[in-house]
Structures are given as C-alpha cells and as structure tokens.
PDB file of C-alpha atoms in Angstrom:
ATOM      1  CA  MET A   1     -65.891 128.696 193.461  1.00 94.00           C
ATOM      2  CA  VAL A   2     -67.354 130.565 189.742  1.00 98.00           C
ATOM      3  CA  ASN A   3     -65.210 128.345 186.683  1.00 98.00           C
ATOM      4  CA  LEU A   4     -64.119 131.297 184.443  1.00 98.00           C
ATOM      5  CA  SER A   5     -62.947 129.877 180.856  1.00 98.00           C
ATOM      6  CA  VAL A   6     -61.627 131.705 178.218  1.00 98.00           C
ATOM      7  CA  TYR A   7     -61.124 130.348 175.001  1.00 98.00           C
ATOM      8  CA  TYR A   8     -58.907 132.380 172.904  1.00 98.00           C
ATOM      9  CA  GLU A   9     -55.736 132.421 170.227  1.00 97.00           C
ATOM     10  CA  SER A  10     -52.405 134.209 170.564  1.00 97.00           C
ATOM     11  CA  LEU A  11     -52.064 136.751 168.346  1.00 96.00           C
ATOM     12  CA  CYS A  12     -56.022 138.086 168.074  1.00 96.00           C
ATOM     13  CA  PRO A  13     -56.031 141.495 169.115  1.00 97.00           C
ATOM     14  CA  TYR A  14     -59.238 140.762 170.721  1.00 97.00           C
ATOM     15  CA  CYS A  15     -58.273 138.479 172.821  1.00 97.00           C
ATOM     16  CA  ALA A  16     -55.142 140.493 173.715  1.00 98.00           C
ATOM     17  CA  ASN A  17     -57.601 143.203 174.712  1.00 98.00           C
ATOM     18  CA  PHE A  18     -59.567 141.496 175.931  1.00 98.00           C
ATOM     19  CA  MET A  19     -56.777 139.997 178.571  1.00 98.00           C
ATOM     20  CA  VAL A  20     -54.749 143.075 178.796  1.00 98.00           C
ATOM     21  CA  ASN A  21     -57.735 145.819 179.495  1.00 97.00           C
ATOM     22  CA  HIS A  22     -60.604 143.623 180.870  1.00 97.00           C
ATOM     23  CA  LEU A  23     -59.709 140.046 182.059  1.00 98.00           C
ATOM     24  CA  VAL A  24     -56.216 141.385 184.346  1.00 98.00           C
ATOM     25  CA  LYS A  25     -59.317 142.839 186.905  1.00 96.00           C
ATOM     26  CA  ILE A  26     -60.057 139.719 188.849  1.00 96.00           C
ATOM     27  CA  PHE A  27     -55.538 139.947 189.702  1.00 97.00           C
ATOM     28  CA  GLN A  28     -56.419 143.582 189.942  1.00 96.00           C
ATOM     29  CA  THR A  29     -59.661 143.316 193.031  1.00 94.00           C
ATOM     30  CA  ASP A  30     -60.508 139.907 195.459  1.00 93.00           C
ATOM     31  CA  LEU A  31     -62.462 138.794 192.756  1.00 96.00           C
ATOM     32  CA  ILE A  32     -58.973 135.939 192.284  1.00 95.00           C
ATOM     33  CA  ASN A  33     -60.437 134.863 195.588  1.00 95.00           C
ATOM     34  CA  ILE A  34     -63.621 133.324 193.644  1.00 96.00           C
ATOM     35  CA  VAL A  35     -62.406 132.010 190.715  1.00 97.00           C
ATOM     36  CA  ASN A  36     -61.228 129.616 188.775  1.00 98.00           C
ATOM     37  CA  LEU A  37     -59.814 131.015 186.215  1.00 98.00           C
ATOM     38  CA  ARG A  38     -58.592 128.843 182.678  1.00 98.00           C
ATOM     39  CA  LEU A  39     -57.200 130.111 179.795  1.00 98.00           C
ATOM     40  CA  ILE A  40     -57.359 128.060 176.766  1.00 98.00           C
ATOM     41  CA  PRO A  41     -55.138 128.763 173.900  1.00 98.00           C
ATOM     42  CA  TRP A  42     -57.019 127.661 171.234  1.00 97.00           C
ATOM     43  CA  GLY A  43     -58.904 129.612 169.491  1.00 96.00           C
ATOM     44  CA  ASN A  44     -60.020 129.400 165.941  1.00 96.00           C
ATOM     45  CA  THR A  45     -57.269 127.256 164.612  1.00 95.00           C
ATOM     46  CA  GLN A  46     -57.981 124.189 162.077  1.00 93.00           C
ATOM     47  CA  VAL A  47     -56.386 120.960 162.159  1.00 90.00           C
ATOM     48  CA  ARG A  48     -55.733 119.586 158.791  1.00 89.00           C
ATOM     49  CA  PRO A  49     -56.081 115.942 157.730  1.00 87.00           C
ATOM     50  CA  ASN A  50     -52.384 115.473 157.311  1.00 87.00           C
ATOM     51  CA  ASP A  51     -52.414 116.705 161.331  1.00 82.00           C
ATOM     52  CA  THR A  52     -50.959 119.643 160.661  1.00 87.00           C
ATOM     53  CA  TRP A  53     -52.207 123.166 162.133  1.00 92.00           C
ATOM     54  CA  ILE A  54     -53.588 126.305 160.386  1.00 94.00           C
ATOM     55  CA  CYS A  55     -53.640 128.986 162.755  1.00 94.00           C
ATOM     56  CA  GLN A  56     -55.440 132.444 161.757  1.00 92.00           C
ATOM     57  CA  HIS A  57     -52.413 134.688 162.133  1.00 93.00           C
ATOM     58  CA  GLY A  58     -49.917 132.106 160.873  1.00 93.00           C
ATOM     59  CA  VAL A  59     -47.152 130.377 161.926  1.00 94.00           C
ATOM     60  CA  ASP A  60     -46.166 132.946 165.157  1.00 96.00           C
ATOM     61  CA  GLU A  61     -49.532 132.253 166.344  1.00 96.00           C
ATOM     62  CA  CYS A  62     -49.542 128.398 165.895  1.00 96.00           C
ATOM     63  CA  ARG A  63     -45.782 128.793 168.120  1.00 96.00           C
ATOM     64  CA  LEU A  64     -47.494 130.979 170.429  1.00 97.00           C
ATOM     65  CA  ASP A  65     -49.943 129.281 171.682  1.00 98.00           C
ATOM     66  CA  VAL A  66     -47.968 126.182 172.130  1.00 98.00           C
ATOM     67  CA  ILE A  67     -46.205 128.393 174.085  1.00 98.00           C
ATOM     68  CA  GLU A  68     -48.892 129.802 176.390  1.00 98.00           C
ATOM     69  CA  ALA A  69     -50.011 126.250 176.649  1.00 98.00           C
ATOM     70  CA  CYS A  70     -46.576 125.160 177.847  1.00 98.00           C
ATOM     71  CA  ALA A  71     -46.473 128.053 180.531  1.00 98.00           C
ATOM     72  CA  ILE A  72     -49.629 126.876 181.793  1.00 98.00           C
ATOM     73  CA  ASN A  73     -48.455 123.764 182.103  1.00 98.00           C
ATOM     74  CA  SER A  74     -45.170 124.427 183.978  1.00 97.00           C
ATOM     75  CA  TRP A  75     -46.496 127.015 186.278  1.00 97.00           C
ATOM     76  CA  PRO A  76     -50.155 125.144 187.060  1.00 97.00           C
ATOM     77  CA  ARG A  77     -50.618 128.615 189.539  1.00 96.00           C
ATOM     78  CA  VAL A  78     -52.653 130.861 187.547  1.00 97.00           C
ATOM     79  CA  GLU A  79     -51.301 134.155 189.028  1.00 96.00           C
ATOM     80  CA  LYS A  80     -47.817 132.745 187.601  1.00 96.00           C
ATOM     81  CA  HIS A  81     -48.407 131.590 184.081  1.00 97.00           C
ATOM     82  CA  PHE A  82     -51.067 134.498 183.227  1.00 98.00           C
ATOM     83  CA  LYS A  83     -48.643 137.076 184.415  1.00 97.00           C
ATOM     84  CA  PHE A  84     -46.678 135.645 181.719  1.00 98.00           C
ATOM     85  CA  ILE A  85     -49.362 135.558 179.058  1.00 98.00           C
ATOM     86  CA  TYR A  86     -50.415 138.682 180.060  1.00 98.00           C
ATOM     87  CA  CYS A  87     -47.050 140.032 178.835  1.00 98.00           C
ATOM     88  CA  VAL A  88     -47.007 138.343 175.859  1.00 97.00           C
ATOM     89  CA  GLU A  89     -50.397 139.482 174.597  1.00 97.00           C
ATOM     90  CA  ARG A  90     -49.390 143.339 176.041  1.00 97.00           C
ATOM     91  CA  LEU A  91     -46.596 143.062 173.744  1.00 98.00           C
ATOM     92  CA  HIS A  92     -48.604 141.307 170.900  1.00 97.00           C
ATOM     93  CA  LEU A  93     -51.054 144.816 171.134  1.00 97.00           C
ATOM     94  CA  MET A  94     -47.414 146.814 170.994  1.00 97.00           C
ATOM     95  CA  ASP A  95     -46.606 145.018 167.655  1.00 96.00           C
ATOM     96  CA  ARG A  96     -43.678 143.533 169.765  1.00 97.00           C
ATOM     97  CA  HIS A  97     -44.851 139.828 169.959  1.00 96.00           C
ATOM     98  CA  LYS A  98     -41.446 138.132 168.930  1.00 97.00           C
ATOM     99  CA  GLU A  99     -39.992 139.971 172.036  1.00 97.00           C
ATOM    100  CA  TRP A 100     -41.614 137.189 174.057  1.00 97.00           C
ATOM    101  CA  ARG A 101     -39.176 135.913 175.884  1.00 97.00           C
ATOM    102  CA  SER A 102     -38.067 138.975 177.238  1.00 98.00           C
ATOM    103  CA  CYS A 103     -41.593 138.334 179.663  1.00 97.00           C
ATOM    104  CA  LEU A 104     -40.035 135.297 181.217  1.00 97.00           C
ATOM    105  CA  GLY A 105     -37.134 137.700 182.520  1.00 95.00           C
ATOM    106  CA  ALA A 106     -39.730 140.334 183.255  1.00 95.00           C
ATOM    107  CA  ASN A 107     -41.491 138.018 185.685  1.00 95.00           C
ATOM    108  CA  ASN A 108     -38.399 135.849 186.638  1.00 96.00           C
ATOM    109  CA  LEU A 109     -39.776 132.699 185.556  1.00 96.00           C
ATOM    110  CA  ASP A 110     -37.160 130.270 184.625  1.00 96.00           C
ATOM    111  CA  PRO A 111     -37.456 129.767 180.482  1.00 96.00           C
ATOM    112  CA  THR A 112     -36.114 126.168 180.801  1.00 98.00           C
ATOM    113  CA  PRO A 113     -39.436 124.106 181.547  1.00 97.00           C
ATOM    114  CA  ILE A 114     -40.746 125.891 178.485  1.00 97.00           C
ATOM    115  CA  ASN A 115     -38.147 125.094 176.188  1.00 97.00           C
ATOM    116  CA  ASN A 116     -38.421 121.162 177.531  1.00 98.00           C
ATOM    117  CA  CYS A 117     -42.312 121.394 176.885  1.00 98.00           C
ATOM    118  CA  TYR A 118     -42.167 123.258 173.403  1.00 97.00           C
ATOM    119  CA  ASN A 119     -38.906 121.153 172.211  1.00 97.00           C
ATOM    120  CA  ASN A 120     -39.837 117.835 174.001  1.00 98.00           C
ATOM    121  CA  GLY A 121     -43.568 117.576 172.467  1.00 96.00           C
ATOM    122  CA  LEU A 122     -45.453 118.232 175.365  1.00 98.00           C
ATOM    123  CA  GLY A 123     -46.316 121.787 174.589  1.00 97.00           C
ATOM    124  CA  PHE A 124     -48.158 120.452 171.317  1.00 95.00           C
ATOM    125  CA  GLU A 125     -50.193 117.070 173.125  1.00 96.00           C
ATOM    126  CA  LEU A 126     -51.639 120.168 175.112  1.00 98.00           C
ATOM    127  CA  GLU A 127     -52.415 121.783 172.097  1.00 96.00           C
ATOM    128  CA  LYS A 128     -54.223 118.830 171.257  1.00 95.00           C
ATOM    129  CA  GLY A 129     -56.330 119.039 174.262  1.00 97.00           C
ATOM    130  CA  TYR A 130     -57.152 122.449 174.007  1.00 97.00           C
ATOM    131  CA  ALA A 131     -57.965 121.512 170.624  1.00 96.00           C
ATOM    132  CA  TYR A 132     -60.895 118.544 171.255  1.00 95.00           C
ATOM    133  CA  GLU A 133     -61.801 120.578 174.739  1.00 97.00           C
ATOM    134  CA  THR A 134     -62.400 123.894 172.058  1.00 97.00           C
ATOM    135  CA  THR A 135     -63.904 121.568 169.437  1.00 94.00           C
ATOM    136  CA  GLN A 136     -66.398 120.489 172.172  1.00 96.00           C
ATOM    137  CA  LEU A 137     -68.042 123.497 173.480  1.00 96.00           C
ATOM    138  CA  ASN A 138     -71.616 123.740 173.377  1.00 94.00           C
ATOM    139  CA  PRO A 139     -72.646 125.878 171.595  1.00 95.00           C
ATOM    140  CA  ARG A 140     -69.713 125.978 169.535  1.00 95.00           C
ATOM    141  CA  HIS A 141     -67.378 128.839 169.513  1.00 96.00           C
ATOM    142  CA  ARG A 142     -68.404 131.781 167.085  1.00 96.00           C
ATOM    143  CA  PHE A 143     -65.583 134.301 167.912  1.00 97.00           C
ATOM    144  CA  VAL A 144     -63.094 134.669 170.032  1.00 97.00           C
ATOM    145  CA  PRO A 145     -62.487 135.589 173.233  1.00 98.00           C
ATOM    146  CA  TRP A 146     -64.876 132.654 174.039  1.00 98.00           C
ATOM    147  CA  VAL A 147     -65.771 133.380 177.654  1.00 98.00           C
ATOM    148  CA  VAL A 148     -67.689 131.088 179.862  1.00 98.00           C
ATOM    149  CA  VAL A 149     -68.521 130.976 182.742  1.00 98.00           C
ATOM    150  CA  ASN A 150     -70.050 127.985 184.818  1.00 97.00           C
ATOM    151  CA  ASN A 151     -70.249 126.540 181.019  1.00 95.00           C
ATOM    152  CA  SER A 152     -72.619 129.654 180.082  1.00 97.00           C
ATOM    153  CA  PRO A 153     -70.755 131.333 177.683  1.00 98.00           C
ATOM    154  CA  LEU A 154     -71.300 134.564 177.452  1.00 98.00           C
ATOM    155  CA  GLN A 155     -70.999 135.067 173.846  1.00 96.00           C
ATOM    156  CA  GLU A 156     -71.023 139.155 172.405  1.00 97.00           C
ATOM    157  CA  ASP A 157     -72.075 140.029 176.579  1.00 97.00           C
ATOM    158  CA  PHE A 158     -67.833 139.172 177.380  1.00 97.00           C
ATOM    159  CA  GLN A 159     -66.500 142.314 178.648  1.00 95.00           C
ATOM    160  CA  ASN A 160     -69.417 142.284 181.212  1.00 96.00           C
ATOM    161  CA  PHE A 161     -67.892 139.412 182.635  1.00 97.00           C
ATOM    162  CA  ILE A 162     -67.279 140.560 186.460  1.00 96.00           C
ATOM    163  CA  GLY A 163     -71.115 141.016 186.639  1.00 96.00           C
ATOM    164  CA  TYR A 164     -71.745 137.561 185.075  1.00 97.00           C
ATOM    165  CA  ILE A 165     -68.856 135.758 188.726  1.00 97.00           C
ATOM    166  CA  CYS A 166     -70.846 137.759 191.078  1.00 96.00           C
ATOM    167  CA  ARG A 167     -74.180 136.401 189.982  1.00 96.00           C
ATOM    168  CA  ALA A 168     -73.173 133.344 189.876  1.00 97.00           C
ATOM    169  CA  TYR A 169     -70.911 133.628 193.007  1.00 96.00           C
ATOM    170  CA  LYS A 170     -72.857 131.644 195.832  1.00 94.00           C
ATOM    171  CA  GLY A 171     -70.549 131.626 198.999  1.00 92.00           C
ATOM    172  CA  ASN A 172     -70.802 133.978 201.934  1.00 90.00           C
ATOM    173  CA  LYS A 173     -68.111 136.389 201.429  1.00 89.00           C
ATOM    174  CA  VAL A 174     -69.345 138.773 198.330  1.00 90.00           C
ATOM    175  CA  PRO A 175     -65.958 140.291 197.228  1.00 93.00           C
ATOM    176  CA  LYS A 176     -65.757 144.089 197.047  1.00 93.00           C
ATOM    177  CA  ALA A 177     -65.805 144.036 193.427  1.00 92.00           C
ATOM    178  CA  CYS A 178     -69.152 142.483 193.505  1.00 92.00           C
ATOM    179  CA  ALA A 179     -70.265 144.498 196.306  1.00 84.00           C
ATOM    180  CA  GLN A 180     -69.709 147.308 193.546  1.00 66.00           C
ATOM    181  CA  SER A 181     -71.211 146.072 190.580  1.00 54.00           C
ATOM    182  CA  LEU A 182     -74.412 144.716 191.810  1.00 51.00           C
TER     183      LEU A 182
END
C-alpha cells in the first residue's frame, strides 16, 4: 500500500479544487486498491494562547473542519467519509457551503454521529490531534493542500500525485491507472 496524506482546510478554493477535480480520480480508477488515503482537515489554522483557533477562511471554515474531522471519525471507511467531504467541498466551489447538511442525505448518511461528535467535544479533540500532526510535518507545510506520498511531500508538484503513487507502489498487481501513467 502507498500512503497518501492530504493536509487541507475546508473553504480553501485550492483544496476544494484538488479534491473535487483531482483526488477523486483515485476512486474513479483502481488506484484506491493500492492507496491508504488519509485526509487531515486543519491546514493553516492558528491556535491562539487562550486555546481558541483562527481559521484562514473564518468561523465557517473552523466549523466545517470539525465537521469533516467528525465525518472521518464517524465513518472510518475512506470511501464513505470521502463521499461526504467531496460533496461539502464541491458545494464550496459553487459558493454554497452553507448547504453542507444536504451532503448527509445525498450520501444516505445518518446525521446523528456527526451531531454527537460536534456537540460532545470529540470533534474539537480530533482537530487538536490534526493540529499537532500538521505542526510536526517535516518539512513544514507552506500552503494547502499539502500532499504527502509515503512521507515525502510533493510540494508544488502535488497535482501529479498519481505518478508519485505509481512510482512508490512496490506490489505485483500494477493498477491500470499506473500502467497508463508510466
């Protein structure tokens, strides 16, 4: 398996574009069979000394980052939480992020685990973990999305992530998507 980590933040146009128009390709091809995809919704958020957060795109971003962290936790199968996050980020590209709840019904997802996670504080604890992980990146992230394949940041070449995945794959059964890109 190839580890693919995407450090991002909600309401970031570059992150939303990457997820909706590029990252989704791992699900539209056979790449998901060789990829361990992790989404880390924290991005450029700053923690203030009083433990409050400042999100680059305001309070809606902070809220949606927690909601997306709750989705990842509530539905651990990547196919399931990615569909929800993809839907939210797609709405953002259409300037309709406030309609994010429609992504629950659109994907037949019960809102209860998200509501519980958000309201009982678990989502904020999950975000603290993502914040710590993001601050430990070496080298430090300089922008988002910050895409990492097997612990190597792709930096400005992140849109070519499929080629990096294919080159990092050491298994015998080469995915069709890799046969085309090599």
